[in-house]
PDB file of C-alpha atoms and ligand atoms in Angstrom:
ATOM      1  CA  MET X   1      -0.002   0.002   0.000  1.00  0.00           C
ATOM      2  CA  ARG X   2       1.236   3.494  -0.844  1.00  0.00           C
ATOM      3  CA  LYS X   3       2.281   5.480   2.198  1.00  0.00           C
ATOM      4  CA  GLN X   4       0.446   8.678   2.972  1.00  0.00           C
ATOM      5  CA  LYS X   5       2.462  11.887   2.433  1.00  0.00           C
ATOM      6  CA  ILE X   6       2.435  14.222   5.392  1.00  0.00           C
ATOM      7  CA  ILE X   7       3.929  17.471   6.680  1.00  0.00           C
ATOM      8  CA  ILE X   8       6.422  17.238   9.539  1.00  0.00           C
ATOM      9  CA  ALA X   9       7.142  20.390  11.563  1.00  0.00           C
ATOM     10  CA  ILE X  10      10.215  20.555  13.798  1.00  0.00           C
ATOM     11  CA  ASP X  11      10.388  23.653  15.967  1.00  0.00           C
ATOM     12  CA  GLY X  12      12.555  24.535  18.888  1.00  0.00           C
ATOM     13  CA  TYR X  13      15.401  26.510  20.345  1.00  0.00           C
ATOM     14  CA  ALA X  14      18.569  27.451  18.456  1.00  0.00           C
ATOM     15  CA  SER X  15      21.253  24.753  18.190  1.00  0.00           C
ATOM     16  CA  THR X  16      19.150  21.827  19.349  1.00  0.00           C
ATOM     17  CA  GLY X  17      19.913  19.803  16.204  1.00  0.00           C
ATOM     18  CA  LYS X  18      16.594  20.435  14.434  1.00  0.00           C
ATOM     19  CA  SER X  19      18.163  20.724  10.981  1.00  0.00           C
ATOM     20  CA  THR X  20      20.283  17.591  11.383  1.00  0.00           C
ATOM     21  CA  GLN X  21      17.217  15.545  12.294  1.00  0.00           C
ATOM     22  CA  ALA X  22      14.946  17.187   9.726  1.00  0.00           C
ATOM     23  CA  LYS X  23      17.449  16.370   6.973  1.00  0.00           C
ATOM     24  CA  LYS X  24      17.704  12.736   8.091  1.00  0.00           C
ATOM     25  CA  ILE X  25      13.948  12.319   8.201  1.00  0.00           C
ATOM     26  CA  ALA X  26      13.507  13.935   4.783  1.00  0.00           C
ATOM     27  CA  GLN X  27      16.160  11.667   3.334  1.00  0.00           C
ATOM     28  CA  LYS X  28      14.602   8.549   4.804  1.00  0.00           C
ATOM     29  CA  LEU X  29      11.151   9.456   3.502  1.00  0.00           C
ATOM     30  CA  ASP X  30      12.346  11.036   0.257  1.00  0.00           C
ATOM     31  CA  TYR X  31      10.608  14.259   1.259  1.00  0.00           C
ATOM     32  CA  VAL X  32      11.496  17.878   0.580  1.00  0.00           C
ATOM     33  CA  TYR X  33      13.448  19.464   3.438  1.00  0.00           C
ATOM     34  CA  ILE X  34      13.218  23.203   4.114  1.00  0.00           C
ATOM     35  CA  ASP X  35      15.268  25.039   6.733  1.00  0.00           C
ATOM     36  CA  SER X  36      13.061  28.073   7.426  1.00  0.00           C
ATOM     37  CA  GLY X  37      15.758  29.652   9.617  1.00  0.00           C
ATOM     38  CA  ALA X  38      18.037  29.709   6.566  1.00  0.00           C
ATOM     39  CA  MET X  39      15.430  31.869   4.832  1.00  0.00           C
ATOM     40  CA  TYR X  40      15.577  34.449   7.661  1.00  0.00           C
ATOM     41  CA  ARG X  41      19.349  34.248   7.477  1.00  0.00           C
ATOM     42  CA  ALA X  42      19.309  34.860   3.703  1.00  0.00           C
ATOM     43  CA  VAL X  43      17.235  38.023   4.196  1.00  0.00           C
ATOM     44  CA  THR X  44      19.729  39.153   6.865  1.00  0.00           C
ATOM     45  CA  LEU X  45      22.638  38.487   4.513  1.00  0.00           C
ATOM     46  CA  TYR X  46      20.914  40.458   1.767  1.00  0.00           C
ATOM     47  CA  ALA X  47      20.457  43.401   4.170  1.00  0.00           C
ATOM     48  CA  MET X  48      24.104  43.199   5.208  1.00  0.00           C
ATOM     49  CA  ARG X  49      25.345  43.191   1.627  1.00  0.00           C
ATOM     50  CA  GLU X  50      23.073  46.078   0.654  1.00  0.00           C
ATOM     51  CA  ASN X  51      24.194  48.068   3.697  1.00  0.00           C
ATOM     52  CA  ILE X  52      20.678  48.262   5.095  1.00  0.00           C
ATOM     53  CA  LEU X  53      21.135  46.137   8.194  1.00  0.00           C
ATOM     54  CA  GLU X  54      20.815  48.990  10.696  1.00  0.00           C
ATOM     55  CA  GLU X  55      17.498  49.474  12.399  1.00  0.00           C
ATOM     56  CA  SER X  56      17.196  52.962  10.883  1.00  0.00           C
ATOM     57  CA  LYS X  57      17.149  51.362   7.395  1.00  0.00           C
ATOM     58  CA  THR X  58      14.390  48.835   8.092  1.00  0.00           C
ATOM     59  CA  ASN X  59      11.957  50.663   5.802  1.00  0.00           C
ATOM     60  CA  ILE X  60      14.353  50.387   2.881  1.00  0.00           C
ATOM     61  CA  LEU X  61      14.751  46.668   3.572  1.00  0.00           C
ATOM     62  CA  ILE X  62      10.980  46.183   3.677  1.00  0.00           C
ATOM     63  CA  LYS X  63      10.652  47.945   0.311  1.00  0.00           C
ATOM     64  CA  SER X  64      13.402  45.735  -1.144  1.00  0.00           C
ATOM     65  CA  LEU X  65      11.888  42.410  -0.091  1.00  0.00           C
ATOM     66  CA  GLU X  66      10.453  41.693  -3.533  1.00  0.00           C
ATOM     67  CA  ASP X  67      14.010  41.904  -4.915  1.00  0.00           C
ATOM     68  CA  ILE X  68      15.017  38.932  -2.773  1.00  0.00           C
ATOM     69  CA  ASN X  69      14.832  35.527  -4.394  1.00  0.00           C
ATOM     70  CA  ILE X  70      15.486  32.538  -2.157  1.00  0.00           C
ATOM     71  CA  GLU X  71      15.790  29.022  -3.527  1.00  0.00           C
ATOM     72  CA  PHE X  72      16.928  25.657  -2.229  1.00  0.00           C
ATOM     73  CA  LYS X  73      18.789  23.375  -4.634  1.00  0.00           C
ATOM     74  CA  ARG X  74      20.395  19.996  -4.216  1.00  0.00           C
ATOM     75  CA  SER X  75      23.991  19.432  -5.220  1.00  0.00           C
ATOM     76  CA  ASN X  76      26.236  16.484  -4.260  1.00  0.00           C
ATOM     77  CA  ASN X  77      23.486  15.070  -2.094  1.00  0.00           C
ATOM     78  CA  ALA X  78      23.407  18.202   0.075  1.00  0.00           C
ATOM     79  CA  GLN X  79      20.820  20.933  -0.006  1.00  0.00           C
ATOM     80  CA  LYS X  80      22.109  24.470  -0.431  1.00  0.00           C
ATOM     81  CA  ILE X  81      20.397  27.809  -0.175  1.00  0.00           C
ATOM     82  CA  TYR X  82      20.670  30.377  -2.967  1.00  0.00           C
ATOM     83  CA  LEU X  83      20.180  34.109  -2.619  1.00  0.00           C
ATOM     84  CA  ASN X  84      19.426  35.769  -5.963  1.00  0.00           C
ATOM     85  CA  GLY X  85      21.122  32.914  -7.788  1.00  0.00           C
ATOM     86  CA  GLU X  86      24.238  32.733  -5.602  1.00  0.00           C
ATOM     87  CA  GLU X  87      24.903  29.849  -3.235  1.00  0.00           C
ATOM     88  CA  VAL X  88      25.233  31.342   0.267  1.00  0.00           C
ATOM     89  CA  GLU X  89      25.129  28.287   2.542  1.00  0.00           C
ATOM     90  CA  ASN X  90      28.328  29.288   4.405  1.00  0.00           C
ATOM     91  CA  ASP X  91      27.770  33.043   4.372  1.00  0.00           C
ATOM     92  CA  ILE X  92      24.424  32.778   6.175  1.00  0.00           C
ATOM     93  CA  ARG X  93      26.045  30.872   9.097  1.00  0.00           C
ATOM     94  CA  LYS X  94      28.578  33.610   9.969  1.00  0.00           C
ATOM     95  CA  SER X  95      28.506  35.227  13.391  1.00  0.00           C
ATOM     96  CA  ILE X  96      27.456  38.634  12.013  1.00  0.00           C
ATOM     97  CA  ILE X  97      24.321  36.929  10.716  1.00  0.00           C
ATOM     98  CA  ASN X  98      23.813  35.085  14.052  1.00  0.00           C
ATOM     99  CA  SER X  99      23.937  38.434  15.816  1.00  0.00           C
ATOM    100  CA  ASN X 100      21.344  40.137  13.615  1.00  0.00           C
ATOM    101  CA  VAL X 101      18.919  37.497  12.360  1.00  0.00           C
ATOM    102  CA  SER X 102      16.627  37.355  15.414  1.00  0.00           C
ATOM    103  CA  ARG X 103      16.085  41.123  15.265  1.00  0.00           C
ATOM    104  CA  LEU X 104      15.106  40.974  11.592  1.00  0.00           C
ATOM    105  CA  ALA X 105      12.867  37.967  12.296  1.00  0.00           C
ATOM    106  CA  MET X 106      10.749  40.225  14.549  1.00  0.00           C
ATOM    107  CA  ILE X 107       9.726  42.447  11.625  1.00  0.00           C
ATOM    108  CA  PRO X 108       6.144  41.567  10.553  1.00  0.00           C
ATOM    109  CA  GLU X 109       6.698  42.380   6.849  1.00  0.00           C
ATOM    110  CA  ILE X 110       9.714  40.029   6.736  1.00  0.00           C
ATOM    111  CA  ARG X 111       7.782  37.271   8.515  1.00  0.00           C
ATOM    112  CA  ASN X 112       4.864  37.684   6.144  1.00  0.00           C
ATOM    113  CA  PHE X 113       7.134  37.667   3.076  1.00  0.00           C
ATOM    114  CA  LEU X 114       8.760  34.396   4.179  1.00  0.00           C
ATOM    115  CA  PHE X 115       5.538  32.870   5.519  1.00  0.00           C
ATOM    116  CA  LYS X 116       3.985  32.893   2.030  1.00  0.00           C
ATOM    117  CA  ARG X 117       7.017  31.189   0.544  1.00  0.00           C
ATOM    118  CA  GLN X 118       7.166  28.623   3.351  1.00  0.00           C
ATOM    119  CA  ARG X 119       3.467  27.769   2.928  1.00  0.00           C
ATOM    120  CA  ASN X 120       4.022  27.186  -0.760  1.00  0.00           C
ATOM    121  CA  TYR X 121       6.454  24.352  -0.079  1.00  0.00           C
ATOM    122  CA  GLY X 122       3.649  22.418   1.631  1.00  0.00           C
ATOM    123  CA  LYS X 123       1.254  22.392  -1.332  1.00  0.00           C
ATOM    124  CA  ASN X 124       1.968  18.769  -2.219  1.00  0.00           C
ATOM    125  CA  LYS X 125       2.825  17.589   1.313  1.00  0.00           C
ATOM    126  CA  GLY X 126       5.863  15.299   1.609  1.00  0.00           C
ATOM    127  CA  LEU X 127       7.679  18.071   3.478  1.00  0.00           C
ATOM    128  CA  VAL X 128       9.879  18.375   6.565  1.00  0.00           C
ATOM    129  CA  MET X 129      10.346  21.985   7.715  1.00  0.00           C
ATOM    130  CA  ASP X 130      12.215  23.170  10.769  1.00  0.00           C
ATOM    131  CA  GLY X 131      12.063  26.549  12.481  1.00  0.00           C
ATOM    132  CA  ARG X 132      10.362  28.393  15.309  1.00  0.00           C
ATOM    133  CA  ASP X 133       6.728  28.775  14.255  1.00  0.00           C
ATOM    134  CA  ILE X 134       6.192  25.944  11.793  1.00  0.00           C
ATOM    135  CA  GLY X 135       3.803  23.893  13.941  1.00  0.00           C
ATOM    136  CA  THR X 136       2.074  26.963  15.410  1.00  0.00           C
ATOM    137  CA  VAL X 137       1.715  29.300  12.416  1.00  0.00           C
ATOM    138  CA  VAL X 138       3.083  28.079   9.081  1.00  0.00           C
ATOM    139  CA  PHE X 139       1.536  24.589   9.166  1.00  0.00           C
ATOM    140  CA  PRO X 140      -0.864  24.443  12.114  1.00  0.00           C
ATOM    141  CA  ASN X 141      -2.401  21.330  10.512  1.00  0.00           C
ATOM    142  CA  ALA X 142       0.885  19.472  10.109  1.00  0.00           C
ATOM    143  CA  GLU X 143       0.322  15.788  10.814  1.00  0.00           C
ATOM    144  CA  CYS X 144       3.486  15.502  12.894  1.00  0.00           C
ATOM    145  CA  LYS X 145       4.897  18.232  15.133  1.00  0.00           C
ATOM    146  CA  PHE X 146       7.973  18.204  17.327  1.00  0.00           C
ATOM    147  CA  PHE X 147       9.444  20.753  19.690  1.00  0.00           C
ATOM    148  CA  PHE X 148      13.147  20.490  20.603  1.00  0.00           C
ATOM    149  CA  ASN X 149      14.601  21.865  23.786  1.00  0.00           C
ATOM    150  CA  ALA X 150      17.984  21.581  25.534  1.00  0.00           C
ATOM    151  CA  ILE X 151      19.835  23.464  28.241  1.00  0.00           C
ATOM    152  CA  GLN X 152      21.679  26.537  26.996  1.00  0.00           C
ATOM    153  CA  SER X 153      25.205  25.339  27.851  1.00  0.00           C
ATOM    154  CA  VAL X 154      24.699  22.128  25.854  1.00  0.00           C
ATOM    155  CA  ARG X 155      23.503  24.124  22.860  1.00  0.00           C
ATOM    156  CA  ALA X 156      26.356  26.627  23.140  1.00  0.00           C
ATOM    157  CA  LYS X 157      28.912  23.813  23.260  1.00  0.00           C
ATOM    158  CA  ARG X 158      27.344  22.274  20.172  1.00  0.00           C
ATOM    159  CA  ARG X 159      27.400  25.542  18.246  1.00  0.00           C
ATOM    160  CA  TYR X 160      30.942  26.325  19.440  1.00  0.00           C
ATOM    161  CA  LEU X 161      32.275  22.980  18.169  1.00  0.00           C
ATOM    162  CA  GLU X 162      30.467  23.386  14.855  1.00  0.00           C
ATOM    163  CA  GLN X 163      32.033  26.820  14.346  1.00  0.00           C
ATOM    164  CA  TYR X 164      35.442  25.603  15.509  1.00  0.00           C
ATOM    165  CA  LYS X 165      35.425  22.782  12.949  1.00  0.00           C
ATOM    166  CA  LYS X 166      34.672  25.345  10.260  1.00  0.00           C
ATOM    167  CA  GLY X 167      37.701  27.357  11.354  1.00  0.00           C
ATOM    168  CA  ASN X 168      35.751  30.185  12.993  1.00  0.00           C
ATOM    169  CA  ASN X 169      37.419  31.137  16.254  1.00  0.00           C
ATOM    170  CA  GLU X 170      34.551  32.643  18.183  1.00  0.00           C
ATOM    171  CA  LYS X 171      34.955  32.275  21.963  1.00  0.00           C
ATOM    172  CA  TYR X 172      32.687  29.856  23.834  1.00  0.00           C
ATOM    173  CA  SER X 173      31.484  32.710  26.070  1.00  0.00           C
ATOM    174  CA  GLN X 174      30.461  34.720  22.995  1.00  0.00           C
ATOM    175  CA  VAL X 175      28.578  31.770  21.536  1.00  0.00           C
ATOM    176  CA  LEU X 176      26.738  31.222  24.830  1.00  0.00           C
ATOM    177  CA  GLU X 177      25.885  34.912  25.051  1.00  0.00           C
ATOM    178  CA  ASN X 178      24.515  34.852  21.513  1.00  0.00           C
ATOM    179  CA  ILE X 179      22.342  31.817  22.272  1.00  0.00           C
ATOM    180  CA  ILE X 180      20.947  33.448  25.416  1.00  0.00           C
ATOM    181  CA  GLU X 181      20.188  36.643  23.510  1.00  0.00           C
ATOM    182  CA  ARG X 182      18.540  34.816  20.591  1.00  0.00           C
ATOM    183  CA  ASP X 183      16.397  32.760  22.984  1.00  0.00           C
ATOM    184  CA  ARG X 184      15.297  35.993  24.620  1.00  0.00           C
ATOM    185  CA  ILE X 185      14.346  37.644  21.319  1.00  0.00           C
ATOM    186  CA  ASP X 186      12.804  34.499  19.743  1.00  0.00           C
ATOM    187  CA  THR X 187      10.562  33.788  22.734  1.00  0.00           C
ATOM    188  CA  ASN X 188       9.573  37.375  23.507  1.00  0.00           C
ATOM    189  CA  ARG X 189       8.797  38.859  20.101  1.00  0.00           C
ATOM    190  CA  SER X 190       5.169  39.880  19.781  1.00  0.00           C
ATOM    191  CA  LEU X 191       4.538  38.222  16.403  1.00  0.00           C
ATOM    192  CA  ASN X 192       4.682  34.410  16.285  1.00  0.00           C
ATOM    193  CA  PRO X 193       7.154  33.888  19.122  1.00  0.00           C
ATOM    194  CA  LEU X 194       8.832  30.556  19.716  1.00  0.00           C
ATOM    195  CA  ARG X 195       6.195  28.439  21.462  1.00  0.00           C
ATOM    196  CA  LYS X 196       5.452  24.766  21.675  1.00  0.00           C
ATOM    197  CA  SER X 197       2.263  23.985  19.781  1.00  0.00           C
ATOM    198  CA  SER X 198      -0.160  22.247  22.160  1.00  0.00           C
ATOM    199  CA  ASP X 199      -0.175  19.165  19.918  1.00  0.00           C
ATOM    200  CA  ALA X 200       3.614  18.986  19.455  1.00  0.00           C
ATOM    201  CA  VAL X 201       5.760  16.269  20.981  1.00  0.00           C
ATOM    202  CA  GLU X 202       8.415  17.914  23.157  1.00  0.00           C
ATOM    203  CA  ILE X 203      11.868  16.350  23.183  1.00  0.00           C
ATOM    204  CA  ASP X 204      14.628  17.472  25.532  1.00  0.00           C
ATOM    205  CA  VAL X 205      17.736  16.577  23.576  1.00  0.00           C
ATOM    206  CA  SER X 206      20.274  17.638  26.255  1.00  0.00           C
ATOM    207  CA  ASP X 207      21.270  14.076  27.137  1.00  0.00           C
ATOM    208  CA  LEU X 208      20.350  12.291  23.942  1.00  0.00           C
ATOM    209  CA  THR X 209      22.613  11.229  21.090  1.00  0.00           C
ATOM    210  CA  GLU X 210      21.740  12.053  17.492  1.00  0.00           C
ATOM    211  CA  ASN X 211      20.617   8.459  16.946  1.00  0.00           C
ATOM    212  CA  GLN X 212      18.462   8.435  20.055  1.00  0.00           C
ATOM    213  CA  VAL X 213      16.672  11.594  18.913  1.00  0.00           C
ATOM    214  CA  PHE X 214      16.158  10.118  15.458  1.00  0.00           C
ATOM    215  CA  LYS X 215      14.690   6.929  16.917  1.00  0.00           C
ATOM    216  CA  THR X 216      12.255   8.922  19.044  1.00  0.00           C
ATOM    217  CA  LEU X 217      11.099  10.948  16.039  1.00  0.00           C
ATOM    218  CA  TRP X 218      10.784   7.906  13.861  1.00  0.00           C
ATOM    219  CA  GLU X 219       8.552   6.131  16.381  1.00  0.00           C
ATOM    220  CA  TYR X 220       5.992   8.912  16.042  1.00  0.00           C
ATOM    221  CA  ILE X 221       6.376   9.493  12.308  1.00  0.00           C
ATOM    222  CA  SER X 222       6.102   5.857  11.281  1.00  0.00           C
ATOM    223  CA  LYS X 223       2.713   5.666  12.991  1.00  0.00           C
ATOM    224  CA  LYS X 224       1.435   8.640  10.962  1.00  0.00           C
ATOM    225  CA  ILE X 225       2.511   7.502   7.526  1.00  0.00           C
ATOM    226  CA  ASN X 226       1.307   3.922   7.672  1.00  0.00           C
TER     227      ASN X 226
HETATM  228  O1   DC Q   1      17.172  28.071  13.060  1.00  0.00           O
HETATM  229  P1   DC Q   1      18.149  29.235  12.897  1.00  0.00           P
HETATM  230  O2   DC Q   1      19.038  29.430  14.056  1.00  0.00           O
HETATM  231  O3   DC Q   1      18.893  29.163  11.616  1.00  0.00           O
HETATM  232  O4   DC Q   1      17.188  30.522  12.803  1.00  0.00           O
HETATM  233  C1   DC Q   1      17.703  31.811  12.660  1.00  0.00           C
HETATM  234  C2   DC Q   1      16.754  32.829  13.253  1.00  0.00           C
HETATM  235  O5   DC Q   1      15.597  32.941  12.436  1.00  0.00           O
HETATM  236  C3   DC Q   1      16.262  32.561  14.656  1.00  0.00           C
HETATM  237  O6   DC Q   1      16.985  33.289  15.610  1.00  0.00           O
HETATM  238  C4   DC Q   1      14.835  33.016  14.653  1.00  0.00           C
HETATM  239  C5   DC Q   1      14.438  33.110  13.235  1.00  0.00           C
HETATM  240  N1   DC Q   1      13.431  32.131  12.816  1.00  0.00           N
HETATM  241  C6   DC Q   1      12.110  32.459  13.013  1.00  0.00           C
HETATM  242  O7   DC Q   1      11.833  33.500  13.597  1.00  0.00           O
HETATM  243  N2   DC Q   1      11.143  31.639  12.567  1.00  0.00           N
HETATM  244  C7   DC Q   1      11.444  30.504  11.923  1.00  0.00           C
HETATM  245  N3   DC Q   1      10.460  29.713  11.491  1.00  0.00           N
HETATM  246  C8   DC Q   1      12.799  30.135  11.751  1.00  0.00           C
HETATM  247  C9   DC Q   1      13.773  30.974  12.218  1.00  0.00           C
END
């Protein structure tokens, strides 16, 4: 019997491994994977490159939104994000983007611009999307919803090691500070703050390995697709 295609929403705090798990699930199911945070990061990168990142230039950024084209393409078995035709997967992960993205993600016009594009990816189902408001706002009817949490020091260590491997020498204390600040902004913004949807399965990943998290997700997902 053909399996039913569904939408899987993975929300949660920064650096809890949402993207890693979302990618694995999408691969296993042969679904489309969309990293909605990368879309906010691409807008932030655009603003940085156009010199309109400062708060005083927000209106210019809002007017320029229609000039921003974001696409996801697969190459060498990895999915990469493109900003106006240029692959920017590494550029959107830089610390200058980390420090500004949450502020830009508070702006209603930016959220609305990306919301429409995110919704579009769900037209044919067969989608795994991770972010902050996927289960609450973007796909409130998603068949499977997860919410990842972990203590801040565990997340900071994770992010620090990731950056270190890439050759970025940001201090651990800076990384931790950035995580604390992003949590504060993401959970307190007035529009679509980071919240667990009442029907989402909450997973504290602090003491779990990548495989243990995957197993937990798969237990729920396999029940929904069969
Ligand atoms: O998942 P990430 O760290 O790449 O996300 C970057 C920022 O984008 C995060 O600080 C908050 C914002 N974001 C959001 O507001 N809503 C989403 N659905 C995804 C990300």
